[in-house]
């Protein structure tokens, strides 16, 4: 990716096209990215670390690469040629005092590296250097979780210190403004997530190979991710238990615990099912071969599996709330979060060829509007805007 510098940036520092008026000023532009999310999520690569891997990959090929320094927490951040890295100590933020000490540590690093802007991959911040953070979701606030938990305390502290915010959806930005109106005057930018380029429709042979690899012998529904309460897996499993032809299909469950939670066992005792770890490259054929991705979450900041499924030509059944409605409107079957009968009807309807063709076409069209190329370009332009003297500049996402 060869990203052009924003025109306003070129004009600001050029006497004439192609000539810098103040080389020292542009050379002094230095942006640090704290790769803390890679330490926090470890080898179990989660959604946020996948997002930042995609960004780092594209930033490494951009004109901004020479202005970046990636802060690597204990050698946990993936390496991309073209980026500069500095190994730093691991994050310890289990107490407010530790988080304060970490912010002072980051401030010292920013001073040593002559950094003017710090981007945190997950709720860290420098003591005085301008810090921008990414807003992933407001699930704890929306669902009434205990906000005194360490993770949510660090989130609130980071929001207080940040001078700019990147939101992964319009709905997440709306919730941010609702729950934290005291920060509304600060700079914000919506930059959507995207599905990886390897998510695509697969041939019958590719799907058959996947099914043989994982021992799938019947048409199957797919559930992706943790079975945390807000993911609402119970709705899917309860509805599946009511299906009169449960012997004719099976359920593939990926992600989360390697063993099905006890509360779900009674629902699936008469249905062939398995909980497996599906490798990254196998997820796309897993979507392509499924009757549907069933994703009945109570709330999502973005809902990346929905986009991955649509890009892989897989119909989606999900809930009409939060960013799920924003991303999937017109491309999914929507079922209310407590409607077991409605879910049972959707599981049946999704087998109708006409319904499947309509949803697959609509889903592919929707998925084509999102790409890491577009999101990375918007991110780069926003970082330049935040680094300018006029730090309130905002860039509209394409």
PDB file of C-alpha atoms in Angstrom, residues 163-391:
ATOM      1  CA  UNK A 163      -7.431  13.884  23.634  1.00  0.00           C
ATOM      2  CA  UNK A 164      -8.795  11.908  20.670  1.00  0.00           C
ATOM      3  CA  UNK A 165     -10.832   8.759  20.126  1.00  0.00           C
ATOM      4  CA  UNK A 166     -11.145   6.301  17.240  1.00  0.00           C
ATOM      5  CA  UNK A 167     -14.460   4.442  17.219  1.00  0.00           C
ATOM      6  CA  UNK A 168     -14.954   1.168  15.339  1.00  0.00           C
ATOM      7  CA  UNK A 169     -18.602   1.903  14.470  1.00  0.00           C
ATOM      8  CA  UNK A 170     -21.130   4.718  14.479  1.00  0.00           C
ATOM      9  CA  UNK A 171     -23.085   2.894  17.170  1.00  0.00           C
ATOM     10  CA  UNK A 172     -20.041   2.683  19.431  1.00  0.00           C
ATOM     11  CA  UNK A 173     -19.475   6.411  18.950  1.00  0.00           C
ATOM     12  CA  UNK A 174     -23.128   7.085  19.784  1.00  0.00           C
ATOM     13  CA  UNK A 175     -22.809   5.078  23.001  1.00  0.00           C
ATOM     14  CA  UNK A 176     -19.593   6.889  23.880  1.00  0.00           C
ATOM     15  CA  UNK A 177     -21.372  10.215  23.611  1.00  0.00           C
ATOM     16  CA  UNK A 178     -24.293   8.912  25.670  1.00  0.00           C
ATOM     17  CA  UNK A 179     -22.326   7.353  28.536  1.00  0.00           C
ATOM     18  CA  UNK A 180     -19.471   9.890  28.609  1.00  0.00           C
ATOM     19  CA  UNK A 181     -20.894  13.256  27.528  1.00  0.00           C
ATOM     20  CA  UNK A 182     -18.078  15.057  29.372  1.00  0.00           C
ATOM     21  CA  UNK A 183     -15.675  14.022  26.591  1.00  0.00           C
ATOM     22  CA  UNK A 184     -17.878  14.930  23.627  1.00  0.00           C
ATOM     23  CA  UNK A 185     -15.876  18.053  22.735  1.00  0.00           C
ATOM     24  CA  UNK A 186     -12.719  16.082  21.997  1.00  0.00           C
ATOM     25  CA  UNK A 187     -11.717  14.821  18.560  1.00  0.00           C
ATOM     26  CA  UNK A 188     -13.434  11.618  17.365  1.00  0.00           C
ATOM     27  CA  UNK A 189     -13.225   9.541  14.217  1.00  0.00           C
ATOM     28  CA  UNK A 190     -15.138   6.462  13.074  1.00  0.00           C
ATOM     29  CA  UNK A 191     -12.887   3.913  11.376  1.00  0.00           C
ATOM     30  CA  UNK A 192     -14.601   0.607  10.693  1.00  0.00           C
ATOM     31  CA  UNK A 193     -13.064  -2.796  11.189  1.00  0.00           C
ATOM     32  CA  UNK A 194     -12.861  -5.101   8.184  1.00  0.00           C
ATOM     33  CA  UNK A 195     -12.590  -8.794   7.403  1.00  0.00           C
ATOM     34  CA  UNK A 196      -9.263 -10.196   6.279  1.00  0.00           C
ATOM     35  CA  UNK A 197      -8.675 -10.670   2.578  1.00  0.00           C
ATOM     36  CA  UNK A 198      -8.549 -14.464   3.001  1.00  0.00           C
ATOM     37  CA  UNK A 199     -12.281 -14.511   3.800  1.00  0.00           C
ATOM     38  CA  UNK A 200     -13.969 -15.370   0.493  1.00  0.00           C
ATOM     39  CA  UNK A 201     -16.506 -17.752  -1.081  1.00  0.00           C
ATOM     40  CA  UNK A 202     -15.071 -21.266  -1.375  1.00  0.00           C
ATOM     41  CA  UNK A 203     -15.570 -24.014  -3.911  1.00  0.00           C
ATOM     42  CA  UNK A 204     -17.400 -27.243  -3.149  1.00  0.00           C
ATOM     43  CA  UNK A 205     -14.099 -29.118  -3.101  1.00  0.00           C
ATOM     44  CA  UNK A 206     -12.627 -26.680  -0.569  1.00  0.00           C
ATOM     45  CA  UNK A 207     -15.675 -26.927   1.670  1.00  0.00           C
ATOM     46  CA  UNK A 208     -15.694 -30.724   1.410  1.00  0.00           C
ATOM     47  CA  UNK A 209     -12.013 -30.820   2.392  1.00  0.00           C
ATOM     48  CA  UNK A 210     -12.772 -28.656   5.435  1.00  0.00           C
ATOM     49  CA  UNK A 211     -15.686 -30.846   6.503  1.00  0.00           C
ATOM     50  CA  UNK A 212     -13.619 -34.025   6.230  1.00  0.00           C
ATOM     51  CA  UNK A 213     -10.819 -32.431   8.243  1.00  0.00           C
ATOM     52  CA  UNK A 214     -13.175 -31.639  11.121  1.00  0.00           C
ATOM     53  CA  UNK A 215     -15.396 -34.701  10.859  1.00  0.00           C
ATOM     54  CA  UNK A 216     -18.529 -32.867   9.734  1.00  0.00           C
ATOM     55  CA  UNK A 217     -20.994 -35.218   8.013  1.00  0.00           C
ATOM     56  CA  UNK A 218     -24.269 -33.261   8.063  1.00  0.00           C
ATOM     57  CA  UNK A 219     -25.404 -29.738   7.117  1.00  0.00           C
ATOM     58  CA  UNK A 220     -24.265 -27.549   9.984  1.00  0.00           C
ATOM     59  CA  UNK A 221     -24.968 -24.275  11.747  1.00  0.00           C
ATOM     60  CA  UNK A 222     -21.978 -22.297  12.968  1.00  0.00           C
ATOM     61  CA  UNK A 223     -21.495 -20.457  16.272  1.00  0.00           C
ATOM     62  CA  UNK A 224     -18.292 -18.403  16.566  1.00  0.00           C
ATOM     63  CA  UNK A 225     -16.635 -17.034  19.701  1.00  0.00           C
ATOM     64  CA  UNK A 226     -17.001 -17.219  23.445  1.00  0.00           C
ATOM     65  CA  UNK A 227     -20.274 -18.286  25.039  1.00  0.00           C
ATOM     66  CA  UNK A 228     -20.224 -15.382  27.462  1.00  0.00           C
ATOM     67  CA  UNK A 229     -23.720 -14.342  28.670  1.00  0.00           C
ATOM     68  CA  UNK A 230     -23.923 -11.311  26.373  1.00  0.00           C
ATOM     69  CA  UNK A 231     -23.215 -13.530  23.341  1.00  0.00           C
ATOM     70  CA  UNK A 232     -26.631 -15.119  23.975  1.00  0.00           C
ATOM     71  CA  UNK A 233     -25.715 -18.636  22.807  1.00  0.00           C
ATOM     72  CA  UNK A 234     -28.631 -19.939  24.879  1.00  0.00           C
ATOM     73  CA  UNK A 235     -31.135 -18.504  22.393  1.00  0.00           C
ATOM     74  CA  UNK A 236     -29.574 -20.485  19.546  1.00  0.00           C
ATOM     75  CA  UNK A 237     -29.228 -23.740  21.476  1.00  0.00           C
ATOM     76  CA  UNK A 238     -32.745 -23.579  22.934  1.00  0.00           C
ATOM     77  CA  UNK A 239     -34.213 -22.977  19.499  1.00  0.00           C
ATOM     78  CA  UNK A 240     -32.154 -25.806  17.984  1.00  0.00           C
ATOM     79  CA  UNK A 241     -33.518 -28.167  20.625  1.00  0.00           C
ATOM     80  CA  UNK A 242     -37.056 -27.400  19.393  1.00  0.00           C
ATOM     81  CA  UNK A 243     -36.288 -28.319  15.783  1.00  0.00           C
ATOM     82  CA  UNK A 244     -38.305 -31.427  14.779  1.00  0.00           C
ATOM     83  CA  UNK A 245     -35.522 -32.697  12.501  1.00  0.00           C
ATOM     84  CA  UNK A 246     -32.549 -32.305  14.830  1.00  0.00           C
ATOM     85  CA  UNK A 247     -31.069 -35.553  13.532  1.00  0.00           C
ATOM     86  CA  UNK A 248     -30.633 -33.952  10.084  1.00  0.00           C
ATOM     87  CA  UNK A 249     -28.134 -31.245  11.064  1.00  0.00           C
ATOM     88  CA  UNK A 250     -25.245 -30.589  13.399  1.00  0.00           C
ATOM     89  CA  UNK A 251     -23.711 -27.588  15.153  1.00  0.00           C
ATOM     90  CA  UNK A 252     -20.094 -26.481  14.886  1.00  0.00           C
ATOM     91  CA  UNK A 253     -18.918 -24.285  17.752  1.00  0.00           C
ATOM     92  CA  UNK A 254     -15.569 -22.491  17.495  1.00  0.00           C
ATOM     93  CA  UNK A 255     -13.738 -20.309  19.975  1.00  0.00           C
ATOM     94  CA  UNK A 256     -14.075 -19.866  23.710  1.00  0.00           C
ATOM     95  CA  UNK A 257     -13.726 -22.776  26.098  1.00  0.00           C
ATOM     96  CA  UNK A 258     -12.719 -26.073  24.554  1.00  0.00           C
ATOM     97  CA  UNK A 259     -15.587 -27.819  26.359  1.00  0.00           C
ATOM     98  CA  UNK A 260     -19.253 -26.899  26.087  1.00  0.00           C
ATOM     99  CA  UNK A 261     -20.535 -25.209  29.233  1.00  0.00           C
ATOM    100  CA  UNK A 262     -22.771 -27.391  31.429  1.00  0.00           C
ATOM    101  CA  UNK A 263     -25.807 -25.135  31.102  1.00  0.00           C
ATOM    102  CA  UNK A 264     -25.969 -25.788  27.361  1.00  0.00           C
ATOM    103  CA  UNK A 265     -25.557 -29.569  27.445  1.00  0.00           C
ATOM    104  CA  UNK A 266     -29.276 -30.378  27.974  1.00  0.00           C
ATOM    105  CA  UNK A 267     -30.246 -28.352  24.889  1.00  0.00           C
ATOM    106  CA  UNK A 268     -27.794 -30.143  22.616  1.00  0.00           C
ATOM    107  CA  UNK A 269     -27.927 -33.675  24.029  1.00  0.00           C
ATOM    108  CA  UNK A 270     -29.903 -34.925  21.000  1.00  0.00           C
ATOM    109  CA  UNK A 271     -27.991 -32.871  18.409  1.00  0.00           C
ATOM    110  CA  UNK A 272     -24.618 -33.797  16.981  1.00  0.00           C
ATOM    111  CA  UNK A 273     -22.264 -30.986  17.928  1.00  0.00           C
ATOM    112  CA  UNK A 274     -18.613 -30.282  18.550  1.00  0.00           C
ATOM    113  CA  UNK A 275     -16.527 -27.520  20.087  1.00  0.00           C
ATOM    114  CA  UNK A 276     -13.283 -27.154  18.176  1.00  0.00           C
ATOM    115  CA  UNK A 277     -10.449 -24.729  17.577  1.00  0.00           C
ATOM    116  CA  UNK A 278     -10.564 -23.829  13.885  1.00  0.00           C
ATOM    117  CA  UNK A 279      -7.313 -22.428  12.532  1.00  0.00           C
ATOM    118  CA  UNK A 280      -7.327 -18.940  11.031  1.00  0.00           C
ATOM    119  CA  UNK A 281      -7.091 -20.113   7.438  1.00  0.00           C
ATOM    120  CA  UNK A 282      -9.859 -22.682   7.995  1.00  0.00           C
ATOM    121  CA  UNK A 283     -12.387 -20.130   9.245  1.00  0.00           C
ATOM    122  CA  UNK A 284     -13.309 -18.927   5.772  1.00  0.00           C
ATOM    123  CA  UNK A 285     -14.281 -22.394   4.444  1.00  0.00           C
ATOM    124  CA  UNK A 286     -16.011 -22.998   7.781  1.00  0.00           C
ATOM    125  CA  UNK A 287     -18.249 -20.006   7.019  1.00  0.00           C
ATOM    126  CA  UNK A 288     -18.685 -20.925   3.348  1.00  0.00           C
ATOM    127  CA  UNK A 289     -19.899 -24.423   4.149  1.00  0.00           C
ATOM    128  CA  UNK A 290     -22.314 -23.516   6.933  1.00  0.00           C
ATOM    129  CA  UNK A 291     -26.069 -23.305   6.671  1.00  0.00           C
ATOM    130  CA  UNK A 292     -25.656 -20.049   8.580  1.00  0.00           C
ATOM    131  CA  UNK A 293     -23.579 -18.192  11.113  1.00  0.00           C
ATOM    132  CA  UNK A 294     -25.830 -17.836  14.163  1.00  0.00           C
ATOM    133  CA  UNK A 295     -24.769 -14.769  16.149  1.00  0.00           C
ATOM    134  CA  UNK A 296     -27.585 -13.716  18.529  1.00  0.00           C
ATOM    135  CA  UNK A 297     -25.545 -11.328  20.694  1.00  0.00           C
ATOM    136  CA  UNK A 298     -27.169  -8.828  23.036  1.00  0.00           C
ATOM    137  CA  UNK A 299     -24.597  -6.194  22.084  1.00  0.00           C
ATOM    138  CA  UNK A 300     -21.498  -5.767  19.906  1.00  0.00           C
ATOM    139  CA  UNK A 301     -19.050  -2.944  19.323  1.00  0.00           C
ATOM    140  CA  UNK A 302     -18.681  -4.105  15.731  1.00  0.00           C
ATOM    141  CA  UNK A 303     -19.433  -7.823  15.254  1.00  0.00           C
ATOM    142  CA  UNK A 304     -16.508  -8.912  13.071  1.00  0.00           C
ATOM    143  CA  UNK A 305     -17.691 -12.550  12.612  1.00  0.00           C
ATOM    144  CA  UNK A 306     -20.824 -11.208  10.891  1.00  0.00           C
ATOM    145  CA  UNK A 307     -18.700  -9.402   8.308  1.00  0.00           C
ATOM    146  CA  UNK A 308     -16.347 -12.370   7.928  1.00  0.00           C
ATOM    147  CA  UNK A 309     -19.319 -14.645   7.272  1.00  0.00           C
ATOM    148  CA  UNK A 310     -20.870 -12.326   4.693  1.00  0.00           C
ATOM    149  CA  UNK A 311     -17.548 -11.984   2.889  1.00  0.00           C
ATOM    150  CA  UNK A 312     -17.316 -15.799   2.816  1.00  0.00           C
ATOM    151  CA  UNK A 313     -20.807 -16.163   1.253  1.00  0.00           C
ATOM    152  CA  UNK A 314     -22.403 -17.419   4.460  1.00  0.00           C
ATOM    153  CA  UNK A 315     -25.945 -16.342   5.462  1.00  0.00           C
ATOM    154  CA  UNK A 316     -26.185 -14.726   8.907  1.00  0.00           C
ATOM    155  CA  UNK A 317     -28.801 -14.884  11.647  1.00  0.00           C
ATOM    156  CA  UNK A 318     -28.217 -12.202  14.259  1.00  0.00           C
ATOM    157  CA  UNK A 319     -29.899  -9.698  16.590  1.00  0.00           C
ATOM    158  CA  UNK A 320     -31.297  -6.266  15.635  1.00  0.00           C
ATOM    159  CA  UNK A 321     -29.228  -4.218  18.063  1.00  0.00           C
ATOM    160  CA  UNK A 322     -26.084  -2.109  18.434  1.00  0.00           C
ATOM    161  CA  UNK A 323     -23.584  -2.306  15.568  1.00  0.00           C
ATOM    162  CA  UNK A 324     -25.128  -5.581  14.361  1.00  0.00           C
ATOM    163  CA  UNK A 325     -28.026  -3.611  12.938  1.00  0.00           C
ATOM    164  CA  UNK A 326     -25.622  -1.019  11.534  1.00  0.00           C
ATOM    165  CA  UNK A 327     -23.381  -3.559   9.787  1.00  0.00           C
ATOM    166  CA  UNK A 328     -25.943  -6.181   8.806  1.00  0.00           C
ATOM    167  CA  UNK A 329     -29.038  -4.156   7.898  1.00  0.00           C
ATOM    168  CA  UNK A 330     -30.598  -5.655   4.778  1.00  0.00           C
ATOM    169  CA  UNK A 331     -28.053  -8.504   4.676  1.00  0.00           C
ATOM    170  CA  UNK A 332     -29.044 -10.699   7.637  1.00  0.00           C
ATOM    171  CA  UNK A 333     -32.032 -12.430   9.184  1.00  0.00           C
ATOM    172  CA  UNK A 334     -32.736 -10.584  12.429  1.00  0.00           C
ATOM    173  CA  UNK A 335     -34.241 -12.283  15.483  1.00  0.00           C
ATOM    174  CA  UNK A 336     -34.983 -10.505  18.768  1.00  0.00           C
ATOM    175  CA  UNK A 337     -32.685 -11.503  21.577  1.00  0.00           C
ATOM    176  CA  UNK A 338     -35.367 -13.353  23.610  1.00  0.00           C
ATOM    177  CA  UNK A 339     -37.433 -14.805  20.757  1.00  0.00           C
ATOM    178  CA  UNK A 340     -36.821 -18.566  20.878  1.00  0.00           C
ATOM    179  CA  UNK A 341     -39.665 -19.315  18.479  1.00  0.00           C
ATOM    180  CA  UNK A 342     -38.432 -16.638  16.086  1.00  0.00           C
ATOM    181  CA  UNK A 343     -34.951 -18.181  16.165  1.00  0.00           C
ATOM    182  CA  UNK A 344     -36.395 -21.631  15.432  1.00  0.00           C
ATOM    183  CA  UNK A 345     -38.231 -20.193  12.431  1.00  0.00           C
ATOM    184  CA  UNK A 346     -35.069 -18.450  11.213  1.00  0.00           C
ATOM    185  CA  UNK A 347     -33.064 -21.689  11.477  1.00  0.00           C
ATOM    186  CA  UNK A 348     -35.671 -23.320   9.262  1.00  0.00           C
ATOM    187  CA  UNK A 349     -36.011 -20.411   6.829  1.00  0.00           C
ATOM    188  CA  UNK A 350     -32.281 -20.202   6.215  1.00  0.00           C
ATOM    189  CA  UNK A 351     -32.397 -23.599   4.486  1.00  0.00           C
ATOM    190  CA  UNK A 352     -34.698 -22.254   1.765  1.00  0.00           C
ATOM    191  CA  UNK A 353     -32.601 -21.822  -1.381  1.00  0.00           C
ATOM    192  CA  UNK A 354     -34.273 -18.532  -2.309  1.00  0.00           C
ATOM    193  CA  UNK A 355     -33.638 -17.080   1.139  1.00  0.00           C
ATOM    194  CA  UNK A 356     -30.018 -18.240   1.059  1.00  0.00           C
ATOM    195  CA  UNK A 357     -29.322 -16.781  -2.380  1.00  0.00           C
ATOM    196  CA  UNK A 358     -30.840 -13.428  -1.390  1.00  0.00           C
ATOM    197  CA  UNK A 359     -28.841 -13.193   1.844  1.00  0.00           C
ATOM    198  CA  UNK A 360     -25.578 -14.343   0.269  1.00  0.00           C
ATOM    199  CA  UNK A 361     -25.839 -11.749  -2.513  1.00  0.00           C
ATOM    200  CA  UNK A 362     -26.751  -8.985  -0.068  1.00  0.00           C
ATOM    201  CA  UNK A 363     -23.990 -10.034   2.317  1.00  0.00           C
ATOM    202  CA  UNK A 364     -21.300 -10.020  -0.353  1.00  0.00           C
ATOM    203  CA  UNK A 365     -22.432  -6.560  -1.438  1.00  0.00           C
ATOM    204  CA  UNK A 366     -22.286  -5.280   2.147  1.00  0.00           C
ATOM    205  CA  UNK A 367     -18.890  -6.855   2.810  1.00  0.00           C
ATOM    206  CA  UNK A 368     -17.441  -5.184  -0.299  1.00  0.00           C
ATOM    207  CA  UNK A 369     -17.915  -1.799   1.390  1.00  0.00           C
ATOM    208  CA  UNK A 370     -15.396  -2.643   4.127  1.00  0.00           C
ATOM    209  CA  UNK A 371     -11.681  -3.237   3.645  1.00  0.00           C
ATOM    210  CA  UNK A 372      -8.471  -2.880   5.620  1.00  0.00           C
ATOM    211  CA  UNK A 373      -7.116  -0.852   2.733  1.00  0.00           C
ATOM    212  CA  UNK A 374      -9.813   1.787   3.176  1.00  0.00           C
ATOM    213  CA  UNK A 375      -9.693   1.711   6.981  1.00  0.00           C
ATOM    214  CA  UNK A 376      -5.895   1.970   7.023  1.00  0.00           C
ATOM    215  CA  UNK A 377      -5.966   4.943   4.677  1.00  0.00           C
ATOM    216  CA  UNK A 378      -8.483   6.693   6.942  1.00  0.00           C
ATOM    217  CA  UNK A 379      -6.383   5.877  10.014  1.00  0.00           C
ATOM    218  CA  UNK A 380      -3.238   7.304   8.427  1.00  0.00           C
ATOM    219  CA  UNK A 381      -4.981  10.518   7.413  1.00  0.00           C
ATOM    220  CA  UNK A 382      -6.418  10.885  10.907  1.00  0.00           C
ATOM    221  CA  UNK A 383      -3.014  10.366  12.523  1.00  0.00           C
ATOM    222  CA  UNK A 384      -1.574  13.127  10.351  1.00  0.00           C
ATOM    223  CA  UNK A 385      -4.494  15.350  11.323  1.00  0.00           C
ATOM    224  CA  UNK A 386      -3.959  14.645  15.040  1.00  0.00           C
ATOM    225  CA  UNK A 387      -0.256  15.397  14.669  1.00  0.00           C
ATOM    226  CA  UNK A 388      -0.870  18.788  13.096  1.00  0.00           C
ATOM    227  CA  UNK A 389      -0.940  22.027  15.101  1.00  0.00           C
ATOM    228  CA  UNK A 390      -4.706  21.999  14.568  1.00  0.00           C
ATOM    229  CA  UNK A 391      -5.315  18.781  16.485  1.00  0.00           C
TER     230      UNK A 391
END
